[in-house]
Amino acid sequence: MTTTVSRPGIGLLTLERGPGDLSIWSLQQPVTSSAYRLPIAVNILLNGVDDLDHVDLPMIAHVLDDVDHYLMAGLRFVHATMLTDPAWFGLAEDELDPYREVLAEELPLDNPQLNFYTDSEWVLHFQEGRFAVCDPYGLAVIFAQHRPIRLEDLSDAEEID
């Protein structure tokens, strides 16, 4: 049985059961971006008894309404972090030179996905990238409401079946 609901400013969401007590509400119509040619998946992940009423839907609607702004903010944050901590990306100092002058939007990070939760933090997940830290699950930019605050290395993450 498929459950579908509509939320103002967001659109139609479809419920899928994840592992354990995880519920995944996926936006039926992925958002589009001028920065990335592929549709961008949007998910709201809930644990246990959490429901959509516990999610900051106006904040999510705001992000979806200006998705390119948030993609660029995430890419600029990744670029700035790379310049200050290249080892985190698996780069030696001498390998950093090609990235010093590159624009943030030219970083080799692809297949972005937006994942929201019940708290004020959400994730811009680049599912693919050409940095060592991106193998095998990509790179996550953690946002607190509207600003990126840290990166997460997903290389030790477990695959969700």
CSV table of C-alpha atoms in Angstrom, one decimal:
chain,number,residue,atom,x,y,z
A,1,MET,CA,0.0,0.0,0.0
A,2,THR,CA,1.4,3.4,-1.0
A,3,THR,CA,0.6,6.4,1.0
A,4,THR,CA,0.7,9.8,-0.7
A,5,VAL,CA,0.2,13.2,0.9
A,6,SER,CA,0.4,16.7,-0.3
A,7,ARG,CA,2.0,19.5,1.7
A,8,PRO,CA,1.8,23.2,0.7
A,9,GLY,CA,4.9,24.6,-0.9
A,10,ILE,CA,6.4,21.1,-1.2
A,11,GLY,CA,4.1,19.0,-3.2
A,12,LEU,CA,3.2,15.3,-3.2
A,13,LEU,CA,5.2,13.0,-0.9
A,14,THR,CA,5.2,9.2,-1.1
A,15,LEU,CA,5.9,7.1,1.9
A,16,GLU,CA,8.3,4.2,1.8
A,17,ARG,CA,9.3,2.0,4.7
A,18,GLY,CA,13.0,1.9,5.4
A,19,PRO,CA,15.0,-0.4,7.6
A,20,GLY,CA,13.9,-0.8,11.2
A,21,ASP,CA,11.4,1.9,12.1
A,22,LEU,CA,12.6,4.4,9.5
A,23,SER,CA,10.0,6.1,7.3
A,24,ILE,CA,11.1,7.8,4.1
A,25,TRP,CA,8.8,10.4,2.5
A,26,SER,CA,10.1,11.2,-1.0
A,27,LEU,CA,9.0,14.1,-3.1
A,28,GLN,CA,7.2,12.6,-6.1
A,29,GLN,CA,8.4,15.3,-8.5
A,30,PRO,CA,12.1,15.9,-7.8
A,31,VAL,CA,13.3,19.5,-7.9
A,32,THR,CA,15.2,21.0,-10.8
A,33,SER,CA,18.3,23.0,-10.7
A,34,SER,CA,20.1,25.2,-13.2
A,35,ALA,CA,23.4,24.0,-11.7
A,36,TYR,CA,22.7,20.3,-12.1
A,37,ARG,CA,20.9,19.0,-15.2
A,38,LEU,CA,19.5,15.9,-13.4
A,39,PRO,CA,16.5,16.0,-11.1
A,40,ILE,CA,17.4,16.3,-7.4
A,41,ALA,CA,15.7,13.8,-5.1
A,42,VAL,CA,14.2,15.2,-1.9
A,43,ASN,CA,13.5,13.0,1.1
A,44,ILE,CA,12.2,13.5,4.6
A,45,LEU,CA,13.5,10.7,6.9
A,46,LEU,CA,11.5,10.0,10.1
A,47,ASN,CA,12.2,7.6,13.0
A,48,GLY,CA,9.7,5.7,15.0
A,49,VAL,CA,6.6,7.7,15.9
A,50,ASP,CA,7.8,10.9,14.2
A,51,ASP,CA,5.4,12.2,11.6
A,52,LEU,CA,5.4,15.0,9.0
A,53,ASP,CA,3.8,17.4,11.6
A,54,HIS,CA,7.1,17.4,13.5
A,55,VAL,CA,9.1,18.6,10.5
A,56,ASP,CA,9.8,22.2,9.7
A,57,LEU,CA,7.8,22.2,6.4
A,58,PRO,CA,8.1,26.0,5.8
A,59,MET,CA,11.9,25.7,6.0
A,60,ILE,CA,11.9,22.8,3.5
A,61,ALA,CA,9.6,24.7,1.2
A,62,HIS,CA,12.0,27.7,1.4
A,63,VAL,CA,15.0,25.4,0.5
A,64,LEU,CA,13.1,23.8,-2.4
A,65,ASP,CA,12.0,27.2,-3.7
A,66,ASP,CA,15.7,28.4,-3.9
A,67,VAL,CA,17.5,25.1,-4.4
A,68,ASP,CA,20.3,26.6,-6.5
A,69,HIS,CA,21.2,29.0,-3.6
A,70,TYR,CA,21.6,26.1,-1.2
A,71,LEU,CA,23.5,23.9,-3.7
A,72,MET,CA,26.0,26.8,-4.3
A,73,ALA,CA,26.3,27.5,-0.5
A,74,GLY,CA,27.1,23.8,0.0
A,75,LEU,CA,29.6,23.8,-2.8
A,76,ARG,CA,31.3,27.0,-1.6
A,77,PHE,CA,31.5,25.4,1.9
A,78,VAL,CA,33.1,22.3,0.5
A,79,HIS,CA,35.6,24.4,-1.5
A,80,ALA,CA,36.6,26.5,1.5
A,81,THR,CA,37.0,23.4,3.7
A,82,MET,CA,39.1,21.8,1.0
A,83,LEU,CA,41.5,24.8,0.9
A,84,THR,CA,41.9,24.7,4.7
A,85,ASP,CA,42.0,20.9,5.2
A,86,PRO,CA,43.0,19.1,2.0
A,87,ALA,CA,44.0,16.0,3.9
A,88,TRP,CA,40.3,15.5,4.9
A,89,PHE,CA,39.5,15.1,1.1
A,90,GLY,CA,42.5,12.7,0.6
A,91,LEU,CA,44.5,15.4,-1.1
A,92,ALA,CA,48.2,16.2,-0.5
A,93,GLU,CA,49.1,19.8,-0.4
A,94,ASP,CA,50.7,19.6,-3.9
A,95,GLU,CA,47.4,18.1,-5.3
A,96,LEU,CA,45.4,21.1,-4.1
A,97,ASP,CA,46.8,23.5,-6.7
A,98,PRO,CA,44.2,22.7,-9.4
A,99,TYR,CA,41.4,23.5,-7.0
A,100,ARG,CA,42.7,26.8,-5.7
A,101,GLU,CA,41.4,28.8,-8.7
A,102,VAL,CA,38.4,26.6,-9.6
A,103,LEU,CA,34.9,27.9,-9.1
A,104,ALA,CA,33.0,26.1,-6.4
A,105,GLU,CA,30.4,24.9,-9.0
A,106,GLU,CA,33.2,23.2,-10.9
A,107,LEU,CA,34.1,20.8,-8.1
A,108,PRO,CA,33.8,17.2,-9.1
A,109,LEU,CA,30.7,16.5,-6.9
A,110,ASP,CA,27.6,15.0,-8.5
A,111,ASN,CA,24.2,13.6,-8.0
A,112,PRO,CA,23.0,15.9,-5.2
A,113,GLN,CA,20.1,14.8,-2.9
A,114,LEU,CA,18.4,16.7,-0.1
A,115,ASN,CA,17.5,14.9,3.1
A,116,PHE,CA,15.5,16.5,5.8
A,117,TYR,CA,14.7,15.3,9.4
A,118,THR,CA,12.7,16.5,12.4
A,119,ASP,CA,15.5,18.7,13.8
A,120,SER,CA,16.8,21.9,12.3
A,121,GLU,CA,19.7,20.1,10.6
A,122,TRP,CA,19.4,18.8,7.1
A,123,VAL,CA,21.8,17.2,4.6
A,124,LEU,CA,22.9,18.1,1.1
A,125,HIS,CA,24.3,14.7,0.0
A,126,PHE,CA,26.5,14.6,-3.1
A,127,GLN,CA,26.2,10.9,-3.8
A,128,GLU,CA,29.2,10.9,-6.2
A,129,GLY,CA,32.5,12.7,-6.3
A,130,ARG,CA,36.1,12.3,-7.4
A,131,PHE,CA,37.7,12.8,-4.1
A,132,ALA,CA,38.9,9.9,-1.9
A,133,VAL,CA,36.5,10.9,0.9
A,134,CYS,CA,33.6,10.3,-1.6
A,135,ASP,CA,34.2,6.6,-1.9
A,136,PRO,CA,31.9,4.8,-1.8
A,137,TYR,CA,28.9,6.9,-0.6
A,138,GLY,CA,29.7,10.4,-1.5
A,139,LEU,CA,30.0,13.5,0.7
A,140,ALA,CA,27.4,15.2,3.0
A,141,VAL,CA,27.1,18.9,3.7
A,142,ILE,CA,25.2,19.4,7.0
A,143,PHE,CA,23.1,22.6,7.1
A,144,ALA,CA,21.6,24.1,10.3
A,145,GLN,CA,18.5,25.8,8.9
A,146,HIS,CA,19.9,27.9,6.1
A,147,ARG,CA,23.7,27.7,6.5
A,148,PRO,CA,26.2,24.9,6.0
A,149,ILE,CA,28.0,24.1,9.3
A,150,ARG,CA,30.1,20.9,8.6
A,151,LEU,CA,31.0,18.1,6.3
A,152,GLU,CA,30.5,14.4,7.0
A,153,ASP,CA,32.6,11.6,5.6
A,154,LEU,CA,30.2,8.8,4.6
A,155,SER,CA,32.9,6.3,3.7
A,156,ASP,CA,32.1,4.3,6.9
A,157,ALA,CA,28.3,4.5,6.5
A,158,GLU,CA,26.3,1.3,6.1
A,159,GLU,CA,24.3,0.8,2.9
A,160,ILE,CA,20.5,0.9,3.4
A,161,ASP,CA,18.8,-2.1,1.9
